[in-house]
């Protein structure tokens, strides 16, 4: 009885400790920002590996998700004779929800896991210790550029996802199923609001970018420096990021769209 | 700031050092003095905490008790900035090399220069090539670390550790993985570096012969304590049985080869039931 | 990977992202007509606004000329006070125009429709539209319908 209570307490303390270390790390990453500005080359290189290399998977997924939305939306809406509003349905679901959320999930799987594995291996092969002994702060030099690369790339990727999704939906709806072009775009433009829908989606994707990159970096930096530790940390990155994205999406949606 | 310190004062002074990993006590009251301008060897069986000791000296780990002064400064009481200032004057050769794997050999050696100095690219190039020449790897400058053998990687790491001309270099197992020729060259290099630039060296090694050949002073540690210290010749013929066994590599004697464990018979019996 | 290639690819990536964003802003939503800054505001009082919301459209002859910018409540008269922001190009609306709350379709969203009056004075910043008609609340209509049916039923007995 007391034993299980103690075990519960130990788990709780462990979680709190990790949370504490995670927040301290985030703080340290931000403190390194002024140091990053004269070294934009580092940032560019990371945007390349975090952002550019994710473009393909994000674009293809966005296109297909949009096409599926076009198909499904058409079947449902045409039952009510409302296929004119297909554009609204496709765009609203993409811009408000699917764009930021699915892009973030893909980002966690593609870029987040890579970040964790990279940092974890740098730790396991003592590269981080090596930097410290060369009087170079590994948080500033290694983590800060990666963090801001993720933070910048995520909204761009989400915008790409949504835009290609809308085009995919248009291709299926307007091109294959014969929804009127004019109605598709006009209804969409009339109903989708720049502030309410587009900006809120962008805010979401900034939040997701921050959280996913932060989780990935922390898991890598805090992992047990062995191959097993790194592989566990990589798994944790994907799981924690996905849960965090979905949970935060609920909270953000409630805050933004609930009145 | 170096001038203000008495030159007779040891470069590194360790007093009453205690450190443990979990429940396992690694150091239990260790006193060590590393003199200036000398080569000091730290020897001991595998797993006694030699690497840990270097990390403590570098300020990467915190002792649970005791103090470590490096060049007169208590390294665990320094602020971040002062600690990094001090580390710029310490070089460390990691057991694994610890090269940055995403840049090539040249950039690895140039890294500390680019981080900490404003030297021109041509100046950096000269310095880096000189250091690489010293470790015999000038021709390997465009290779990536993954294309190096373990021994080559360690030599590159050595070039990197000395590129800022530090006041001390800590070598963690510099001789492992070297063939007899590069081993001989390394031994000479470490000695020459030490004598030419008033450098102080700390060598952690199992290679008794090579280490004894260049060390001015040997500390033997085991079981969290300093067993004995003195010049290498004296240690070779020490009257302590322990030291003699270790230095001469005899199989029989009081030095435990095994990690602490229950008796073998008992373990085997348990496994069978 | 050469530095220059990295730079070019990163530049292309950022440009593509921004283009996608502008596509969403200009083509998917309608940036040009959602401008909040210009135009003028007039108020109208209604007994009941139904489910009218801030940002609901204001139309005239079916053309959207503005949006609802604020909805308040007058504690003395118990009326809803609706502020309409009308775009500045529509500056010749007679001040005796009639404001009605319509429902788009049977269950659709509600919007305000203006019927032009005959006055030669025009609405301007701060004017009040005095002729208004409240929203038709579906529940009330159904209630009335059922009530009248029930009365008919009584007479059958
Ligand atoms: N991260 C760690 N967590 C827990 N225990 C550790 C850790 N690193 C080392 N140890 C323990 O500390 C002890 C000392 O390790 P250390 O690496 O300092 O040994 P060493 O003397 O350098 O050995 P070797 O000569 O084989 O390199 C070992 O017994 C090891 O079990
Ligand atoms: Mg070791």
XYZ file of C-alpha atoms and ligand atoms in Angstrom:
721
model
C 0.000 0.000 0.000
C 2.548 2.527 1.142
C 4.889 1.089 -1.442
C 2.567 1.771 -4.338
C 1.933 5.235 -2.954
C 5.666 5.809 -2.896
C 5.949 4.544 -6.457
C 3.237 6.935 -7.568
C 5.076 9.737 -5.804
C 8.307 8.810 -7.528
C 6.630 8.875 -10.930
C 5.092 12.254 -10.147
C 8.409 13.687 -9.012
C 10.068 12.312 -12.151
C 7.495 13.964 -14.393
C 7.838 17.259 -12.546
C 11.607 17.108 -12.844
C 11.436 16.505 -16.575
C 8.985 19.345 -16.992
C 11.296 21.590 -15.021
C 14.328 20.611 -17.071
C 12.316 21.102 -20.255
C 11.336 24.627 -19.329
C 14.860 25.525 -18.249
C 16.091 24.235 -21.593
C 13.531 26.354 -23.447
C 14.679 29.373 -21.487
C 18.317 28.638 -22.304
C 17.410 28.248 -25.973
C 15.779 31.673 -26.010
C 18.696 33.238 -24.166
C 20.878 32.027 -27.048
C 18.877 34.004 -29.605
C 21.059 37.145 -29.687
C 23.995 34.857 -30.311
C 22.268 33.361 -33.334
C 21.680 36.612 -35.175
C 25.279 37.095 -36.365
C 25.345 33.428 -37.432
C 22.401 33.209 -39.793
C 24.266 30.580 -41.789
C 23.625 28.086 -38.988
C 19.929 28.927 -39.058
C 19.726 28.556 -42.843
C 21.338 25.143 -42.717
C 18.818 23.997 -40.128
C 15.863 25.452 -42.025
C 17.143 23.379 -44.881
C 17.163 20.120 -42.959
C 14.017 20.800 -40.948
C 11.924 22.651 -43.508
C 13.097 22.103 -47.059
C 13.472 18.369 -46.593
C 9.891 18.164 -45.277
C 8.401 20.002 -48.254
C 7.852 16.915 -50.345
C 5.902 14.885 -47.802
C 3.887 17.921 -46.743
C 2.966 18.917 -50.302
C 1.976 15.457 -51.414
C -0.065 14.856 -48.258
C -1.742 18.250 -48.570
C -2.719 17.596 -52.156
C -4.206 14.199 -51.373
C -5.999 15.299 -48.224
C -7.576 18.118 -50.250
C -8.606 15.713 -52.994
C -10.205 13.331 -50.502
C -12.022 16.230 -48.855
C -13.284 17.235 -52.295
C -14.646 13.763 -52.969
C -16.213 13.130 -49.589
C -17.537 16.654 -49.310
C -19.124 16.408 -52.720
C -20.963 13.183 -51.894
C -22.368 14.572 -48.676
C -23.157 18.052 -49.902
C -24.789 16.892 -53.130
C -27.362 15.011 -51.054
C -28.566 18.378 -49.834
C -28.122 19.983 -53.192
C -25.439 22.142 -51.654
C -22.404 21.151 -53.729
C -21.848 24.843 -54.473
C -20.492 25.177 -50.952
C -17.843 22.507 -51.524
C -15.158 25.170 -51.677
C -16.164 26.512 -48.281
C -16.092 23.082 -46.731
C -12.713 22.142 -48.164
C -11.079 25.464 -47.373
C -12.536 25.809 -43.896
C -11.481 22.347 -42.790
C -8.008 22.818 -44.241
C -7.284 26.320 -43.089
C -8.743 25.972 -39.622
C -7.854 22.429 -38.676
C -6.274 20.002 -41.068
C -3.565 22.304 -42.384
C -1.990 23.148 -39.035
C -2.730 19.811 -37.360
C -1.814 17.318 -40.060
C 1.215 19.348 -41.096
C 2.332 19.352 -37.448
C 1.832 15.604 -37.118
C 3.833 14.991 -40.278
C 6.434 17.464 -39.078
C 6.783 15.613 -35.771
C 7.247 12.346 -37.608
C 9.615 13.615 -40.263
C 11.609 16.467 -38.725
C 11.020 15.999 -34.988
C 12.244 12.430 -34.882
C 15.272 13.366 -36.970
C 16.113 16.205 -34.579
C 15.853 13.951 -31.533
C 17.978 11.261 -33.099
C 20.596 13.787 -34.177
C 20.871 15.488 -30.790
C 20.715 12.159 -28.970
C 23.542 10.755 -31.051
C 25.577 13.915 -30.560
C 25.147 13.350 -26.853
C 25.948 9.631 -27.048
C 29.114 10.266 -29.073
C 30.178 12.992 -26.603
C 29.989 15.729 -29.217
C 27.975 17.893 -26.838
C 30.500 17.326 -24.040
C 33.233 18.051 -26.544
C 31.675 21.398 -27.398
C 31.388 22.242 -23.721
C 35.065 21.507 -23.198
C 35.886 23.718 -26.172
C 34.111 26.449 -24.217
C 31.216 26.458 -26.661
C 27.734 26.282 -25.185
C 25.988 23.393 -26.977
C 22.555 24.842 -26.239
C 23.376 28.040 -28.081
C 25.265 26.530 -30.929
C 23.323 23.332 -31.510
C 19.837 23.716 -30.063
C 18.974 27.366 -30.630
C 19.378 27.304 -34.446
C 17.364 24.104 -34.685
C 14.633 25.461 -32.490
C 14.120 28.625 -34.492
C 14.386 26.710 -37.741
C 11.439 24.584 -36.601
C 9.533 27.594 -35.359
C 9.912 29.358 -38.709
C 9.399 26.318 -40.929
C 6.205 24.993 -39.362
C 3.842 27.830 -40.403
C 5.308 27.848 -43.900
C 4.775 24.112 -44.190
C 1.226 24.387 -42.859
C 0.459 27.157 -45.369
C 1.819 24.976 -48.163
C -0.293 22.086 -46.958
C -3.495 24.141 -46.857
C -2.898 25.868 -50.180
C -2.155 22.631 -51.992
C -5.128 21.025 -50.250
C -7.462 23.725 -51.538
C -6.042 23.246 -55.017
C -6.499 19.475 -54.674
C -10.103 19.966 -53.585
C -10.667 22.318 -56.510
C -9.108 19.845 -58.894
C -11.492 17.076 -57.780
C -14.567 19.243 -57.201
C -14.267 21.658 -60.076
C -12.338 19.503 -62.473
C -13.711 15.978 -62.073
C -17.093 16.309 -60.415
C -18.257 19.405 -62.236
C -18.923 21.861 -59.407
C -19.207 25.312 -60.916
C -15.876 27.138 -60.848
C -17.303 30.496 -59.972
C -19.458 29.148 -57.160
C -16.547 27.175 -55.742
C -14.297 30.201 -55.366
C -16.959 32.824 -54.708
C -18.641 30.910 -51.888
C -15.229 30.208 -50.441
C -14.185 33.814 -50.541
C -17.457 34.960 -49.069
C -17.340 32.594 -46.129
C -13.664 32.189 -45.275
C -12.508 35.060 -43.165
C -8.953 36.279 -43.175
C -8.797 36.953 -39.449
C -11.101 34.322 -38.104
C -9.882 31.455 -40.246
C -6.557 32.127 -41.918
C -4.811 34.047 -39.144
C -6.047 31.692 -36.467
C -4.710 28.780 -38.476
C -1.341 30.499 -38.713
C -1.300 31.142 -34.966
C -2.018 27.459 -34.409
C 0.840 26.398 -36.631
C 3.282 28.701 -34.825
C 2.240 27.137 -31.517
C 2.555 23.624 -32.944
C 5.943 24.423 -34.443
C 7.202 25.683 -31.098
C 5.881 22.701 -29.161
C 6.992 20.020 -31.626
C 10.507 21.407 -31.980
C 10.819 21.949 -28.278
C 9.756 18.395 -27.475
C 12.093 16.976 -30.120
C 15.099 18.938 -28.864
C 14.398 18.233 -25.223
C 13.981 14.509 -25.795
C 17.272 14.410 -27.660
C 19.122 16.535 -25.135
C 17.722 14.653 -22.152
C 17.997 11.115 -23.513
C 20.005 8.264 -22.070
C 23.137 8.394 -24.247
C 22.993 4.885 -25.661
C 21.532 3.552 -28.875
C 18.548 2.212 -26.989
C 18.097 5.490 -25.160
C 18.161 7.411 -28.424
C 15.634 5.111 -30.042
C 13.295 5.427 -27.069
C 13.665 9.175 -27.094
C 12.820 9.259 -30.793
C 9.647 7.282 -30.193
C 8.731 9.520 -27.296
C 9.191 12.571 -29.495
C 6.660 11.349 -32.012
C 4.159 10.207 -29.378
C 4.428 13.261 -27.147
C 4.381 15.698 -30.061
C 1.309 14.101 -31.600
C -0.571 14.091 -28.308
C 0.492 17.640 -27.569
C -0.612 18.830 -31.017
C -4.039 17.211 -30.746
C -4.591 18.370 -27.183
C -3.442 21.898 -27.876
C -5.555 21.975 -31.016
C -8.634 21.328 -28.921
C -7.733 24.070 -26.467
C -6.816 26.576 -29.164
C -9.941 25.827 -31.162
C -12.082 26.300 -28.077
C -10.358 29.609 -27.372
C -10.447 30.890 -30.945
C -13.727 29.766 -32.397
C -15.865 29.249 -29.319
C -17.790 32.305 -28.335
C 45.762 36.664 -14.178
C 48.087 33.711 -14.456
C 51.041 35.824 -13.349
C 49.447 36.708 -10.039
C 49.385 33.071 -9.027
C 52.478 31.616 -7.485
C 54.088 29.414 -10.120
C 54.961 26.848 -7.493
C 51.295 26.387 -6.799
C 50.005 23.300 -8.596
C 47.905 23.921 -11.694
C 45.160 21.629 -10.492
C 44.606 21.049 -6.830
C 42.053 18.493 -5.754
C 41.181 18.212 -2.079
C 38.856 15.783 -0.363
C 37.027 14.939 -3.574
C 33.918 12.823 -3.187
C 31.678 11.793 -6.037
C 29.099 9.091 -6.537
C 26.913 7.814 -9.339
C 23.657 6.674 -7.844
C 24.620 4.460 -4.931
C 28.053 3.674 -6.259
C 30.781 5.772 -4.712
C 33.368 6.586 -7.389
C 35.662 8.854 -5.396
C 35.911 8.806 -1.663
C 38.258 11.504 -0.476
C 40.823 11.986 -3.207
C 43.689 14.510 -3.021
C 45.659 15.127 -6.193
C 48.094 17.865 -7.223
C 48.861 18.344 -10.900
C 52.083 20.364 -11.163
C 52.649 23.020 -13.820
C 54.715 22.221 -16.894
C 54.862 18.504 -16.170
C 53.266 15.411 -17.613
C 51.121 13.772 -14.972
C 49.682 10.330 -15.539
C 46.589 9.011 -13.852
C 46.372 5.263 -13.940
C 44.065 2.692 -12.560
C 41.961 -0.284 -13.511
C 39.173 0.146 -16.018
C 36.033 1.601 -14.495
C 37.687 3.292 -11.516
C 36.604 6.718 -12.656
C 39.517 8.194 -14.553
C 37.289 9.666 -17.245
C 34.999 10.876 -14.491
C 37.939 12.610 -12.838
C 38.755 14.515 -16.046
C 35.133 15.591 -16.365
C 35.200 16.818 -12.783
C 38.333 18.831 -13.513
C 36.660 20.272 -16.607
C 33.665 21.328 -14.554
C 31.227 19.103 -16.425
C 30.333 17.155 -13.300
C 29.846 18.414 -9.754
C 31.454 16.657 -6.805
C 29.320 15.937 -3.763
C 32.110 17.177 -1.529
C 35.624 18.557 -1.835
C 37.115 21.200 -4.075
C 38.968 21.358 -7.370
C 41.082 24.429 -8.040
C 42.320 24.964 -11.579
C 44.875 27.721 -11.947
C 43.836 29.046 -8.539
C 40.114 29.178 -9.312
C 37.569 26.887 -7.693
C 36.044 25.511 -10.846
C 32.719 24.575 -9.327
C 32.130 28.033 -7.945
C 32.745 29.903 -11.172
C 29.907 31.578 -12.995
C 29.097 30.392 -16.478
C 31.137 33.066 -18.211
C 34.223 32.566 -16.078
C 33.932 28.809 -16.462
C 33.892 29.138 -20.252
C 36.834 31.563 -20.075
C 38.754 28.979 -18.126
C 37.786 26.139 -20.450
C 39.227 28.055 -23.372
C 42.590 27.474 -21.743
C 41.962 23.776 -21.194
C 42.134 21.254 -23.974
C 40.539 17.879 -23.655
C 41.021 14.819 -25.771
C 37.970 12.613 -25.352
C 38.226 8.864 -25.207
C 35.953 8.672 -28.256
C 37.427 11.690 -30.049
C 34.088 13.547 -29.933
C 34.584 15.135 -33.343
C 31.615 16.974 -34.804
C 30.331 14.508 -37.365
C 28.634 16.969 -39.695
C 31.784 18.894 -40.674
C 35.050 17.666 -42.119
C 38.414 17.251 -40.438
C 39.668 20.703 -41.370
C 36.565 22.451 -40.044
C 36.688 20.393 -36.886
C 40.178 21.570 -36.074
C 39.320 25.113 -37.135
C 36.173 25.143 -34.991
C 37.647 26.498 -31.736
C 39.588 29.139 -33.683
C 36.494 30.323 -35.514
C 34.492 30.365 -32.295
C 36.958 32.131 -30.066
C 39.259 34.230 -32.207
C 38.965 36.836 -34.942
C 41.802 35.437 -37.021
C 41.666 35.839 -40.783
C 40.745 32.763 -42.855
C 44.272 32.472 -44.215
C 45.712 32.582 -40.710
C 43.257 29.936 -39.547
C 44.207 27.796 -42.521
C 47.897 28.013 -41.640
C 47.354 27.147 -38.004
C 45.062 24.243 -38.764
C 47.381 22.747 -41.368
C 50.317 23.032 -38.969
C 48.454 21.188 -36.246
C 47.220 18.525 -38.660
C 50.784 18.102 -39.923
C 51.922 17.524 -36.363
C 49.545 14.575 -35.995
C 50.342 13.337 -39.504
C 46.906 13.920 -40.980
C 47.377 16.988 -43.182
C 46.366 14.880 -46.155
C 43.128 13.820 -44.490
C 41.798 17.329 -44.062
C 38.875 16.917 -46.441
C 37.634 13.643 -44.985
C 34.503 13.508 -42.893
C 34.863 12.066 -39.364
C 32.876 8.988 -40.407
C 35.607 8.213 -42.927
C 38.328 8.105 -40.258
C 39.508 5.128 -38.274
C 39.270 5.316 -34.506
C 42.953 6.077 -34.145
C 42.867 8.773 -36.831
C 39.827 10.363 -35.221
C 41.663 10.552 -31.931
C 44.628 12.227 -33.601
C 42.355 14.785 -35.218
C 40.820 15.383 -31.817
C 44.306 15.917 -30.442
C 44.995 18.505 -33.134
C 41.772 20.221 -32.182
C 42.545 20.128 -28.461
C 45.856 21.907 -28.984
C 44.852 24.395 -31.644
C 44.064 27.162 -29.149
C 47.421 26.665 -27.409
C 45.862 25.949 -24.017
C 47.667 25.976 -20.679
C 46.785 22.337 -20.080
C 45.614 19.367 -22.086
C 43.826 16.374 -20.642
C 44.314 13.219 -22.659
C 41.820 10.425 -22.118
C 43.440 7.238 -23.406
C 45.429 8.852 -26.219
C 47.246 5.650 -27.162
C 44.355 3.251 -27.604
C 43.897 2.215 -31.200
C 47.278 3.483 -32.429
C 49.738 1.312 -34.278
C 53.282 1.154 -32.876
C 54.520 3.901 -35.214
C 51.831 6.478 -34.554
C 51.980 5.503 -30.908
C 55.666 6.369 -30.797
C 55.029 9.631 -32.619
C 52.183 10.493 -30.268
C 54.332 9.850 -27.226
C 56.972 12.147 -28.598
C 54.395 14.717 -29.639
C 52.853 14.885 -26.192
C 56.265 15.205 -24.584
C 57.417 17.817 -27.103
C 54.226 19.842 -26.791
C 54.613 19.799 -23.066
C 58.214 20.948 -23.063
C 57.983 23.469 -25.873
C 55.069 25.557 -24.657
C 55.073 25.384 -20.856
C 52.025 23.240 -21.185
C 50.812 20.946 -18.442
C 49.498 17.564 -19.420
C 47.285 15.047 -17.713
C 47.311 11.610 -19.277
C 44.813 8.932 -18.450
C 45.988 5.616 -19.774
C 46.338 1.901 -19.277
C 49.448 1.682 -21.422
C 51.900 1.427 -18.597
C 55.046 1.325 -20.752
C 54.290 4.342 -22.931
C 52.878 6.354 -20.107
C 55.750 5.595 -17.812
C 58.086 6.691 -20.592
C 56.773 10.228 -20.773
C 55.188 10.886 -17.393
C 56.981 12.915 -14.758
C 54.544 11.898 -12.087
C 52.137 8.987 -11.766
C 49.007 8.689 -9.656
C 47.455 5.269 -9.297
C 43.841 5.268 -8.221
C 41.584 2.412 -7.352
C 38.429 1.935 -5.325
C 37.866 5.651 -5.021
C 41.243 6.341 -3.424
C 44.708 7.339 -4.505
C 46.743 4.195 -3.884
C 50.145 5.649 -4.537
C 51.876 8.481 -6.341
C 55.403 9.300 -7.398
C 57.784 9.279 -10.349
C 57.270 6.304 -12.678
C 60.557 4.502 -11.909
C 59.768 4.489 -8.215
C 56.286 3.185 -8.942
C 57.563 0.319 -11.084
C 59.510 -1.002 -8.149
C 57.109 0.062 -5.478
C 57.069 -1.977 -2.310
C 53.285 -1.891 -2.342
C 52.229 -5.148 -3.851
C 49.181 -3.543 -5.428
C 51.080 -0.957 -7.400
C 53.709 -3.385 -8.519
C 51.118 -5.795 -9.805
C 49.316 -3.084 -11.728
C 52.406 -1.458 -13.181
C 53.921 -4.736 -14.255
C 50.674 -6.198 -15.483
C 50.781 -9.357 -13.388
C 47.625 -11.436 -13.315
C 47.957 -12.517 -9.698
C 47.750 -10.087 -6.874
C 45.414 -7.914 -4.932
C 44.129 -5.828 -7.859
C 40.575 -6.828 -8.644
C 39.963 -7.494 -12.326
C 36.249 -7.908 -11.729
C 33.584 -5.305 -11.193
C 32.380 -5.777 -7.570
C 30.003 -8.754 -7.439
C 28.865 -11.658 -5.343
C 30.999 -14.789 -5.475
C 30.862 -16.567 -8.832
C 29.675 -19.890 -7.345
C 26.797 -18.165 -5.628
C 25.709 -16.384 -8.848
C 25.833 -19.596 -10.833
C 23.883 -21.483 -8.196
C 21.187 -18.839 -8.229
C 20.950 -18.995 -11.989
C 20.339 -22.749 -11.916
C 17.355 -22.677 -9.600
C 25.884 20.134 -49.833
C 27.262 23.480 -50.784
C 26.382 26.572 -48.845
C 25.040 28.264 -51.898
C 22.706 25.402 -52.793
C 21.402 25.387 -49.238
C 20.780 29.108 -49.407
C 18.941 28.847 -52.711
C 16.778 25.952 -51.553
C 15.928 27.656 -48.283
C 15.057 30.809 -50.203
C 12.799 28.830 -52.529
C 11.160 27.118 -49.563
C 10.411 30.389 -47.809
C 9.126 31.947 -51.016
C 6.847 28.958 -51.618
C 5.532 29.167 -48.064
C 4.814 32.866 -48.392
C 3.140 32.386 -51.767
C 0.951 29.717 -50.194
C 0.071 32.085 -47.394
C -0.835 34.886 -49.787
C -2.874 32.447 -51.825
C -4.846 31.639 -48.675
C -5.200 35.297 -47.847
C -6.174 36.598 -51.292
C -7.794 33.727 -53.101
C -9.328 31.570 -50.391
C -10.470 34.231 -47.991
C -11.224 37.615 -49.345
C -8.619 40.031 -48.154
C -9.882 43.002 -50.138
C -13.426 42.997 -48.786
C -12.719 42.177 -45.192
C -10.867 45.414 -44.576
C -11.902 46.704 -41.215
C -10.292 50.086 -41.370
C -12.251 52.205 -43.830
C -15.940 52.888 -44.203
C -18.361 54.455 -41.783
C -20.501 53.210 -38.960
C -24.213 53.596 -38.427
C -26.390 52.090 -35.726
C -29.749 50.371 -35.806
C -31.943 49.206 -32.942
C -33.860 45.962 -33.069
C -36.318 44.309 -30.676
C -34.782 40.944 -31.433
C -31.729 40.158 -33.526
C -32.133 36.386 -33.499
C -28.758 34.808 -34.091
C -27.116 37.770 -35.804
C -23.383 37.867 -35.047
C -20.554 40.319 -35.210
C -19.138 40.119 -38.779
C -22.498 39.068 -40.241
C -22.978 40.610 -43.712
C -24.937 43.780 -44.415
C -26.455 43.705 -47.893
C -28.427 45.925 -50.165
C -30.285 44.355 -53.083
C -28.294 41.219 -52.305
C -24.925 42.921 -52.660
C -22.726 42.890 -49.584
C -21.930 46.472 -48.622
C -20.576 45.990 -45.112
C -20.563 43.952 -41.961
C -21.929 44.075 -38.441
C -19.106 45.435 -36.347
C -20.612 45.481 -32.876
C -23.664 44.256 -31.032
C -24.735 45.887 -27.786
C -27.712 45.974 -25.503
C -29.566 49.067 -24.334
C -30.433 48.507 -20.707
C -33.178 51.114 -20.600
C -35.139 50.247 -23.717
C -34.253 46.533 -23.730
C -33.294 46.760 -27.364
C -30.352 45.340 -29.231
C -28.037 48.064 -30.564
C -26.295 46.888 -33.697
C -23.418 48.842 -35.217
C -23.010 48.386 -38.973
C -19.769 49.218 -40.713
C -20.554 50.150 -44.286
C -17.767 50.422 -46.838
C -16.968 53.966 -47.846
C -17.801 53.520 -51.509
C -21.484 53.034 -50.590
C -21.952 56.564 -49.288
C -25.253 57.489 -50.891
C -27.696 55.392 -48.879
C -30.831 57.373 -48.010
C -31.157 57.930 -44.264
C -34.724 56.637 -44.157
C -33.640 53.193 -45.405
C -35.272 50.194 -43.835
C -33.079 47.582 -42.031
C -34.407 44.041 -41.798
C -32.835 40.908 -40.422
C -33.091 38.082 -42.930
C -32.171 34.448 -42.779
C -30.245 32.947 -45.668
C -32.232 29.831 -46.477
C -34.426 28.122 -43.927
C -31.731 27.437 -41.335
C -28.880 29.539 -42.686
C -27.050 32.365 -41.044
C -28.706 35.707 -40.493
C -27.774 38.960 -42.139
C -29.055 42.503 -42.365
C -30.678 43.682 -45.568
C -31.187 47.394 -46.248
C -34.129 48.603 -48.391
C -33.471 52.091 -49.733
C -35.867 54.846 -48.711
C -36.652 58.043 -50.585
C -34.889 60.689 -48.547
C -32.286 62.920 -50.201
C -30.133 62.888 -47.079
C -27.637 60.067 -46.820
C -26.428 57.898 -43.978
C -23.081 58.976 -42.567
C -20.789 58.177 -39.675
C -22.860 57.929 -36.515
C -26.316 58.078 -38.130
C -29.068 55.896 -36.781
C -31.414 53.824 -38.934
C -34.810 54.287 -37.320
C -36.865 51.914 -39.451
C -36.046 48.339 -38.472
C -37.659 44.954 -38.504
C -36.545 42.218 -36.143
C -35.452 38.756 -36.958
C -37.996 36.077 -37.551
C -37.330 33.572 -34.820
C -38.151 30.130 -36.117
C -39.263 28.796 -32.746
C -41.786 31.614 -32.390
C -43.203 30.979 -35.850
C -43.504 27.288 -35.214
C -45.010 28.023 -31.815
C -47.612 30.302 -33.352
C -48.333 27.751 -36.051
C -48.871 24.970 -33.543
C -50.961 27.247 -31.374
C -53.278 28.106 -34.246
C -53.493 24.432 -35.259
C -54.384 23.550 -31.689
C -57.186 26.101 -31.749
C -58.463 24.635 -35.012
C -58.349 21.214 -33.369
C -60.440 22.528 -30.496
C -63.111 23.706 -32.901
C -63.343 20.252 -34.424
C -64.439 18.791 -31.137
N 26.606 8.217 -16.910
C 26.878 7.317 -15.952
N 25.888 6.903 -15.128
C 26.140 6.025 -14.139
N 27.329 5.490 -13.901
C 28.359 5.854 -14.697
C 28.176 6.783 -15.762
N 29.370 6.961 -16.375
C 30.240 6.167 -15.713
N 29.649 5.497 -14.715
C 30.290 4.578 -13.774
O 31.366 5.283 -13.251
C 32.498 4.448 -13.144
C 33.698 5.179 -13.682
O 33.549 5.393 -15.050
P 34.709 6.031 -15.909
O 34.233 6.172 -17.303
O 35.203 7.253 -15.234
O 35.815 4.887 -15.826
P 37.280 4.897 -16.425
O 38.203 4.815 -15.264
O 37.478 6.010 -17.363
O 37.316 3.511 -17.171
P 38.077 3.166 -18.562
O 39.507 3.060 -18.225
O 37.493 1.855 -18.944
O 37.767 4.249 -19.527
C 32.189 3.192 -13.914
O 32.208 2.135 -12.991
C 30.816 3.345 -14.442
O 30.057 2.218 -14.046
Mg 37.533 6.199 -19.404
